[in-house]
């Protein structure tokens, strides 16, 4: 059995992305699975790359099974969207850090709009890929259709908006916490790599260049213009995530008010409340006991004891 150049690339993907998905899961557990964190999208991306590589390798033993080629092509085509969503997640966390000390021009709901555009483009790309794969089964030619072009167009729009949001964030990044500023560096490094990956999607969708065909294209072009950039983005994001501290939710504790006393000592309200409650309960009990003979004897003894204690304090008091 001879392993082709394309199959060798798939094996390299498995070697790279099995550790990557383990790191992504660790980061998601540590920092949270919310979309604001962005790590969940790295898990989705790594999973897509692993499954796609496995499907491509399966064609070695089943070269006539077209569903394997179709699935591999679709998974390769949607790789840009999870990485864009991951970048938006890191940028969202950076904005949360900045907003603790100041207000930013970029709002969180702006990022939500960009995320929605990416998701819609992802759905269109999947549906369009299925349609193109169905046409491939009939005539043996894989050609992206209108839905693929619409999805890639939305990806272009989302990238432009992501660059704009990152550029506006530049003016406020100095207000971020010291450890969180590296998120901005990671996003800035990823932007040109995302652009190269986007160019590959544009050529594979809008042109008839055979080198960029998802099924029969040049493996070297796929490796150099798409796969290497994707891995560098994942490595950049995960490397940054491993250096970040876990964000602990802030607990808003209301400070206790200080009340000065006559002897210049200060007590908090939280300290005085139990004492006041104890005095209130004790006075009620003494009031009830005062109506009985035994209660009167007990209260009389306690009053005498309090007077003795007060006299002892006066005796040991040092005159100023």
Coordinates of N, CA, C and O in Angstrom, one line a residue, residues 114-247:
X114 N -21.1 40.1 14.4 CA -20.1 39.5 13.6 C -20.2 37.9 13.7 O -20.1 37.2 12.7
X115 N -20.4 37.5 14.9 CA -20.5 36.0 15.2 C -21.7 35.5 14.4 O -21.6 34.4 13.8
X116 N -22.8 36.2 14.4 CA -24.0 35.8 13.7 C -23.7 35.7 12.2 O -24.1 34.7 11.5
X117 N -23.0 36.6 11.6 CA -22.6 36.6 10.2 C -21.7 35.4 9.9 O -21.9 34.7 8.9
X118 N -20.8 35.1 10.8 CA -19.9 33.9 10.6 C -20.8 32.6 10.6 O -20.6 31.7 9.8
X119 N -21.7 32.5 11.6 CA -22.5 31.3 11.7 C -23.4 31.1 10.5 O -23.5 30.0 9.9
X120 N -24.0 32.2 10.0 CA -24.8 32.1 8.8 C -24.0 31.7 7.6 O -24.3 30.8 6.8
X121 N -22.8 32.3 7.5 CA -21.9 31.9 6.4 C -21.4 30.4 6.5 O -21.3 29.7 5.5
X122 N -21.3 29.9 7.8 CA -20.9 28.5 8.0 C -22.0 27.6 7.5 O -21.7 26.6 6.9
X123 N -23.2 27.9 7.9 CA -24.4 27.1 7.5 C -24.5 27.1 6.0 O -24.7 26.0 5.3
X124 N -24.4 28.2 5.3 CA -24.5 28.3 3.9 C -23.3 27.4 3.2 O -23.5 26.8 2.2
X125 N -22.1 27.5 3.8 CA -21.0 26.7 3.3 C -21.3 25.2 3.4 O -20.9 24.5 2.5
X126 N -21.9 24.8 4.5 CA -22.1 23.4 4.7 C -23.2 22.9 3.7 O -23.0 21.9 3.0
X127 N -24.3 23.6 3.6 CA -25.3 23.3 2.7 C -24.9 23.3 1.2 O -25.1 22.4 0.4
X128 N -24.1 24.4 0.9 CA -23.6 24.4 -0.5 C -22.6 23.3 -0.8 O -22.5 22.8 -1.9
X129 N -21.8 22.9 0.2 CA -20.9 21.8 0.1 C -21.6 20.5 -0.2 O -21.1 19.7 -1.0
X130 N -22.7 20.3 0.5 CA -23.5 19.1 0.3 C -24.0 19.1 -1.2 O -24.0 18.0 -1.9
X131 N -24.5 20.2 -1.6 CA -25.1 20.3 -3.0 C -24.0 20.1 -4.0 O -24.2 19.4 -5.0
X132 N -22.8 20.7 -3.8 CA -21.7 20.5 -4.7 C -21.2 19.1 -4.8 O -20.8 18.5 -5.8
X133 N -21.2 18.4 -3.6 CA -20.8 17.0 -3.5 C -21.8 16.1 -4.3 O -21.4 15.1 -4.9
X134 N -23.1 16.5 -4.2 CA -24.1 15.7 -4.9 C -23.9 15.8 -6.4 O -24.0 14.8 -7.1
X135 N -23.5 17.0 -6.9 CA -23.2 17.2 -8.3 C -22.0 16.4 -8.7 O -21.9 15.9 -9.8
X136 N -21.0 16.3 -7.8 CA -19.8 15.6 -8.0 C -20.1 14.1 -8.3 O -19.4 13.5 -9.1
X137 N -21.0 13.6 -7.5 CA -21.4 12.2 -7.7 C -21.9 11.9 -9.1 O -21.7 10.9 -9.7
X138 N -22.7 12.9 -9.6 CA -23.3 12.7 -10.9 C -22.3 12.9 -12.1 O -22.3 12.1 -13.0
X139 N -21.6 14.0 -12.1 CA -20.7 14.3 -13.2 C -19.2 14.2 -13.0 O -18.4 14.4 -13.9
X140 N -18.8 13.9 -11.7 CA -17.4 13.8 -11.4 C -16.7 15.1 -11.3 O -15.4 15.1 -11.3
X141 N -17.4 16.2 -11.2 CA -16.7 17.5 -11.2 C -17.3 18.3 -9.9 O -18.5 18.5 -9.8
X142 N -16.3 18.7 -9.1 CA -16.7 19.4 -7.9 C -16.6 20.9 -8.2 O -15.5 21.5 -8.4
X143 N -17.8 21.6 -8.2 CA -17.8 23.0 -8.4 C -18.7 23.7 -7.4 O -19.9 23.4 -7.4
X144 N -18.2 24.6 -6.6 CA -19.0 25.3 -5.6 C -20.2 26.1 -6.3 O -20.0 26.7 -7.3
X145 N -21.3 26.1 -5.6 CA -22.5 26.7 -6.2 C -22.8 28.1 -5.5 O -21.9 28.7 -4.9
X146 N -24.0 28.6 -5.7 CA -24.4 29.9 -5.2 C -24.3 30.0 -3.7 O -23.8 31.0 -3.1
X147 N -24.7 28.9 -3.0 CA -24.7 28.9 -1.5 C -23.2 29.0 -1.0 O -23.0 29.7 0.0
X148 N -22.3 28.3 -1.6 CA -20.9 28.4 -1.3 C -20.4 29.8 -1.4 O -19.7 30.3 -0.6
X149 N -20.8 30.4 -2.6 CA -20.3 31.8 -2.8 C -20.9 32.8 -1.8 O -20.2 33.7 -1.4
X150 N -22.1 32.6 -1.5 CA -22.7 33.4 -0.4 C -22.1 33.3 0.9 O -21.8 34.2 1.6
X151 N -21.8 32.0 1.3 CA -21.1 31.8 2.6 C -19.7 32.4 2.6 O -19.3 33.0 3.6
X152 N -19.0 32.3 1.5 CA -17.6 32.9 1.4 C -17.7 34.4 1.5 O -16.9 35.1 2.1
X153 N -18.8 34.9 0.8 CA -18.9 36.4 0.9 C -19.2 36.9 2.3 O -18.7 37.9 2.7
X154 N -20.0 36.1 3.0 CA -20.2 36.5 4.4 C -18.9 36.4 5.3 O -18.7 37.1 6.2
X155 N -18.1 35.4 4.9 CA -16.8 35.2 5.6 C -15.9 36.4 5.3 O -15.2 36.9 6.2
X156 N -15.9 37.0 4.1 CA -15.2 38.2 3.8 C -15.7 39.3 4.6 O -14.9 40.1 5.2
X157 N -17.0 39.5 4.7 CA -17.6 40.6 5.5 C -17.2 40.5 6.9 O -16.8 41.4 7.6
X158 N -17.3 39.3 7.5 CA -16.9 39.0 8.9 C -15.5 39.4 9.1 O -15.1 39.9 10.2
X159 N -14.6 39.0 8.2 CA -13.2 39.3 8.4 C -12.9 40.8 8.4 O -12.2 41.3 9.2
X160 N -13.6 41.5 7.5 CA -13.4 43.0 7.5 C -13.9 43.6 8.8 O -13.2 44.5 9.4
X161 N -15.0 43.1 9.3 CA -15.5 43.7 10.6 C -14.6 43.3 11.7 O -14.4 44.1 12.7
X162 N -14.0 42.1 11.7 CA -13.1 41.7 12.8 C -11.9 42.6 12.8 O -11.4 43.0 13.8
X163 N -11.3 42.9 11.6 CA -10.2 43.8 11.5 C -10.5 45.2 12.0 O -9.8 45.8 12.8
X164 N -11.7 45.6 11.7 CA -12.2 47.0 12.1 C -12.3 47.0 13.7 O -11.9 47.9 14.3
X165 N -12.9 46.0 14.2 CA -13.1 45.9 15.7 C -11.7 45.8 16.4 O -11.5 46.5 17.4
X166 N -10.8 45.1 15.8 CA -9.5 45.0 16.4 C -8.7 46.3 16.3 O -8.0 46.7 17.3
X167 N -8.9 47.0 15.2 CA -8.3 48.3 15.0 C -8.8 49.3 16.0 O -8.0 50.1 16.7
X168 N -10.1 49.4 16.3 CA -10.7 50.3 17.2 C -10.3 49.9 18.7 O -10.2 50.8 19.5
X169 N -10.1 48.6 18.9 CA -9.7 48.2 20.3 C -8.3 48.7 20.6 O -7.9 48.8 21.8
X170 N -7.5 49.0 19.6 CA -6.1 49.4 19.8 C -6.0 50.6 20.7 O -5.1 50.7 21.5
X171 N -7.0 51.5 20.6 CA -6.9 52.7 21.4 C -7.2 52.5 22.9 O -7.0 53.4 23.7
X172 N -7.8 51.3 23.2 CA -8.2 51.1 24.6 C -7.4 49.9 25.2 O -7.6 49.6 26.4
X173 N -6.5 49.3 24.5 CA -5.9 48.1 25.0 C -5.0 48.4 26.2 O -4.8 47.5 27.0
X174 N -4.5 49.6 26.3 CA -3.7 49.9 27.4 C -4.4 49.9 28.8 O -3.8 49.8 29.8
X175 N -5.8 49.9 28.7 CA -6.6 49.9 29.9 C -6.9 48.4 30.4 O -7.4 48.2 31.4
X176 N -6.5 47.5 29.6 CA -6.7 46.1 29.9 C -5.7 45.7 31.0 O -4.7 46.3 31.3
X177 N -6.1 44.6 31.8 CA -5.3 44.1 32.8 C -4.0 43.6 32.2 O -4.0 43.1 31.0
X178 N -2.9 43.6 33.0 CA -1.6 43.3 32.4 C -1.5 42.0 31.7 O -1.0 41.8 30.6
X179 N -2.1 40.9 32.3 CA -2.0 39.6 31.7 C -2.9 39.4 30.6 O -2.7 38.5 29.7
X180 N -3.9 40.2 30.4 CA -4.9 40.1 29.4 C -4.5 40.8 28.1 O -5.1 40.5 27.0
X181 N -3.5 41.6 28.1 CA -3.1 42.3 26.9 C -2.5 41.4 25.8 O -2.6 41.8 24.7
X182 N -2.0 40.3 26.2 CA -1.5 39.4 25.2 C -2.6 38.8 24.3 O -2.3 38.3 23.3
X183 N -3.8 38.9 24.7 CA -4.9 38.5 23.9 C -5.0 39.3 22.6 O -5.2 38.8 21.5
X184 N -4.7 40.6 22.8 CA -4.7 41.5 21.6 C -3.6 41.1 20.7 O -3.7 41.1 19.5
X185 N -2.4 40.8 21.2 CA -1.3 40.4 20.4 C -1.6 39.1 19.6 O -1.3 39.0 18.4
X186 N -2.3 38.1 20.3 CA -2.6 36.9 19.6 C -3.6 37.1 18.5 O -3.4 36.6 17.4
X187 N -4.6 38.0 18.7 CA -5.5 38.3 17.6 C -4.8 39.0 16.4 O -5.1 38.7 15.3
X188 N -4.0 40.0 16.8 CA -3.2 40.7 15.7 C -2.4 39.8 14.9 O -2.3 39.9 13.6
X189 N -1.7 38.8 15.5 CA -0.9 37.8 14.8 C -1.7 37.0 13.9 O -1.4 36.6 12.8
X190 N -2.9 36.6 14.4 CA -3.8 35.7 13.6 C -4.4 36.4 12.4 O -4.8 35.7 11.5
X191 N -4.6 37.7 12.4 CA -5.3 38.4 11.3 C -4.7 38.1 10.0 O -5.4 37.8 9.0
X192 N -3.4 38.3 9.8 CA -2.8 38.1 8.4 C -2.9 36.6 8.1 O -3.0 36.3 6.9
X193 N -2.8 35.7 9.0 CA -2.9 34.3 8.7 C -4.3 33.9 8.3 O -4.5 33.1 7.4
X194 N -5.3 34.5 9.0 CA -6.7 34.4 8.5 C -6.9 34.9 7.1 O -7.7 34.3 6.4
X195 N -6.2 36.0 6.8 CA -6.4 36.6 5.5 C -5.9 35.6 4.4 O -6.6 35.4 3.4
X196 N -4.7 35.0 4.7 CA -4.2 34.0 3.7 C -5.2 32.9 3.5 O -5.5 32.4 2.4
X197 N -5.7 32.4 4.7 CA -6.7 31.3 4.6 C -8.0 31.7 3.9 O -8.6 30.9 3.1
X198 N -8.4 33.0 4.1 CA -9.5 33.5 3.4 C -9.3 33.6 1.9 O -10.2 33.3 1.1
X199 N -8.1 33.9 1.5 CA -7.8 34.0 0.1 C -7.9 32.6 -0.6 O -8.4 32.5 -1.7
X200 N -7.5 31.6 0.1 CA -7.6 30.2 -0.4 C -9.1 29.9 -0.6 O -9.5 29.3 -1.6
X201 N -10.0 30.3 0.4 CA -11.4 30.0 0.2 C -12.0 30.8 -1.0 O -12.8 30.3 -1.7
X202 N -11.5 32.0 -1.2 CA -12.0 32.8 -2.3 C -11.6 32.2 -3.6 O -12.5 32.1 -4.5
X203 N -10.4 31.7 -3.8 CA -10.0 31.1 -5.0 C -10.7 29.8 -5.2 O -11.0 29.5 -6.4
X204 N -10.9 29.0 -4.2 CA -11.5 27.7 -4.4 C -13.0 27.8 -4.6 O -13.6 26.9 -5.2
X205 N -13.6 29.0 -4.3 CA -15.1 29.2 -4.4 C -15.4 30.0 -5.7 O -16.3 29.6 -6.5
X206 N -14.7 31.1 -6.0 CA -15.1 32.0 -7.0 C -14.3 31.8 -8.3 O -14.6 32.4 -9.4
X207 N -13.3 30.9 -8.3 CA -12.5 30.7 -9.6 C -12.5 29.3 -10.0 O -12.9 28.4 -9.2
X208 N -12.1 29.0 -11.2 CA -12.1 27.7 -11.7 C -10.7 27.1 -11.7 O -10.3 26.2 -12.5
X209 N -9.8 27.7 -10.9 CA -8.4 27.3 -10.8 C -8.3 25.9 -10.2 O -8.8 25.7 -9.1
X210 N -7.8 25.0 -11.0 CA -7.8 23.6 -10.6 C -6.9 23.4 -9.3 O -7.1 22.4 -8.6
X211 N -5.9 24.2 -9.2 CA -5.0 24.1 -8.0 C -5.7 24.3 -6.7 O -5.2 23.8 -5.7
X212 N -6.8 25.0 -6.7 CA -7.5 25.3 -5.5 C -8.8 24.5 -5.3 O -9.6 24.8 -4.4
X213 N -9.0 23.5 -6.2 CA -10.2 22.6 -6.1 C -10.0 21.8 -4.8 O -9.0 21.2 -4.5
X214 N -11.1 21.7 -4.1 CA -11.1 21.1 -2.8 C -10.9 19.5 -2.9 O -10.4 18.9 -1.9
X215 N -11.3 19.0 -4.0 CA -11.1 17.5 -4.2 C -9.9 17.1 -5.0 O -9.2 16.2 -4.6
X216 N -9.7 17.8 -6.1 CA -8.6 17.4 -7.0 C -7.5 18.5 -7.1 O -6.7 18.5 -8.1
X217 N -7.5 19.4 -6.1 CA -6.5 20.5 -6.2 C -5.1 20.1 -5.9 O -4.8 18.9 -5.5
X218 N -4.2 21.0 -6.0 CA -2.8 20.8 -5.7 C -2.6 20.6 -4.2 O -2.9 21.6 -3.4
X219 N -2.1 19.5 -3.7 CA -1.9 19.3 -2.2 C -0.9 20.4 -1.7 O -1.0 20.8 -0.5
X220 N 0.1 20.7 -2.5 CA 1.1 21.7 -2.0 C 0.4 23.1 -1.7 O 0.7 23.8 -0.7
X221 N -0.5 23.5 -2.6 CA -1.2 24.7 -2.4 C -2.1 24.6 -1.2 O -2.1 25.6 -0.4
X222 N -2.8 23.5 -1.0 CA -3.6 23.3 0.2 C -2.8 23.4 1.4 O -3.2 24.0 2.4
X223 N -1.6 22.8 1.4 CA -0.7 22.8 2.6 C -0.2 24.2 2.9 O -0.2 24.6 4.1
X224 N 0.3 24.9 1.9 CA 1.0 26.2 2.1 C 0.0 27.3 2.3 O 0.4 28.3 3.0
X225 N -1.1 27.3 1.7 CA -2.0 28.5 1.7 C -3.2 28.3 2.7 O -3.8 29.3 3.1
X226 N -3.4 27.1 3.2 CA -4.5 26.8 4.1 C -4.1 26.1 5.4 O -4.3 26.7 6.5
X227 N -3.5 24.9 5.3 CA -3.3 24.1 6.5 C -2.2 24.7 7.4 O -2.4 24.6 8.6
X228 N -1.1 25.1 6.9 CA -0.1 25.7 7.7 C -0.6 26.9 8.5 O -0.3 27.1 9.7
X229 N -1.3 27.8 7.8 CA -1.9 29.0 8.4 C -2.8 28.6 9.6 O -2.8 29.2 10.6
X230 N -3.7 27.6 9.3 CA -4.6 27.2 10.3 C -3.9 26.7 11.6 O -4.2 27.0 12.7
X231 N -2.8 25.9 11.4 CA -2.1 25.3 12.5 C -1.4 26.5 13.3 O -1.4 26.4 14.5
X232 N -0.9 27.4 12.6 CA -0.2 28.5 13.3 C -1.2 29.3 14.1 O -0.9 29.8 15.2
X233 N -2.4 29.5 13.6 CA -3.4 30.2 14.4 C -3.8 29.5 15.6 O -3.9 30.0 16.7
X234 N -4.0 28.2 15.5 CA -4.3 27.3 16.7 C -3.2 27.4 17.7 O -3.4 27.5 18.9
X235 N -1.9 27.2 17.2 CA -0.8 27.3 18.1 C -0.7 28.6 18.8 O -0.4 28.7 20.0
X236 N -1.0 29.7 18.1 CA -0.9 31.0 18.7 C -2.0 31.2 19.8 O -1.7 31.7 20.9
X237 N -3.2 30.8 19.5 CA -4.3 30.9 20.4 C -4.1 30.0 21.7 O -4.3 30.5 22.8
X238 N -3.7 28.8 21.4 CA -3.5 27.9 22.6 C -2.3 28.3 23.4 O -2.3 28.2 24.6
X239 N -1.2 28.7 22.7 CA -0.1 29.2 23.5 C -0.4 30.4 24.4 O 0.0 30.5 25.5
X240 N -1.2 31.3 23.9 CA -1.7 32.4 24.7 C -2.6 32.0 25.8 O -2.5 32.4 26.9
X241 N -3.5 31.0 25.5 CA -4.4 30.5 26.5 C -3.7 29.9 27.7 O -4.1 30.0 28.8
X242 N -2.6 29.2 27.4 CA -1.9 28.5 28.5 C -1.2 29.5 29.4 O -0.9 29.1 30.6
X243 N -0.9 30.7 29.0 CA -0.3 31.7 29.8 C -1.3 32.6 30.6 O -0.8 33.4 31.4
X244 N -2.6 32.5 30.2 CA -3.6 33.3 30.9 C -4.0 32.8 32.2 O -4.0 31.6 32.5
X245 N -4.3 33.7 33.1 CA -4.8 33.3 34.4 C -6.3 33.0 34.3 O -7.0 33.6 33.5
X246 N -6.8 32.2 35.2 CA -8.2 31.9 35.2 C -9.0 33.1 35.7 O -8.6 33.6 36.8
X247 N -10.0 33.5 35.0 CA -10.8 34.7 35.5 C -11.8 34.2 36.5 O -12.6 33.4 36.3

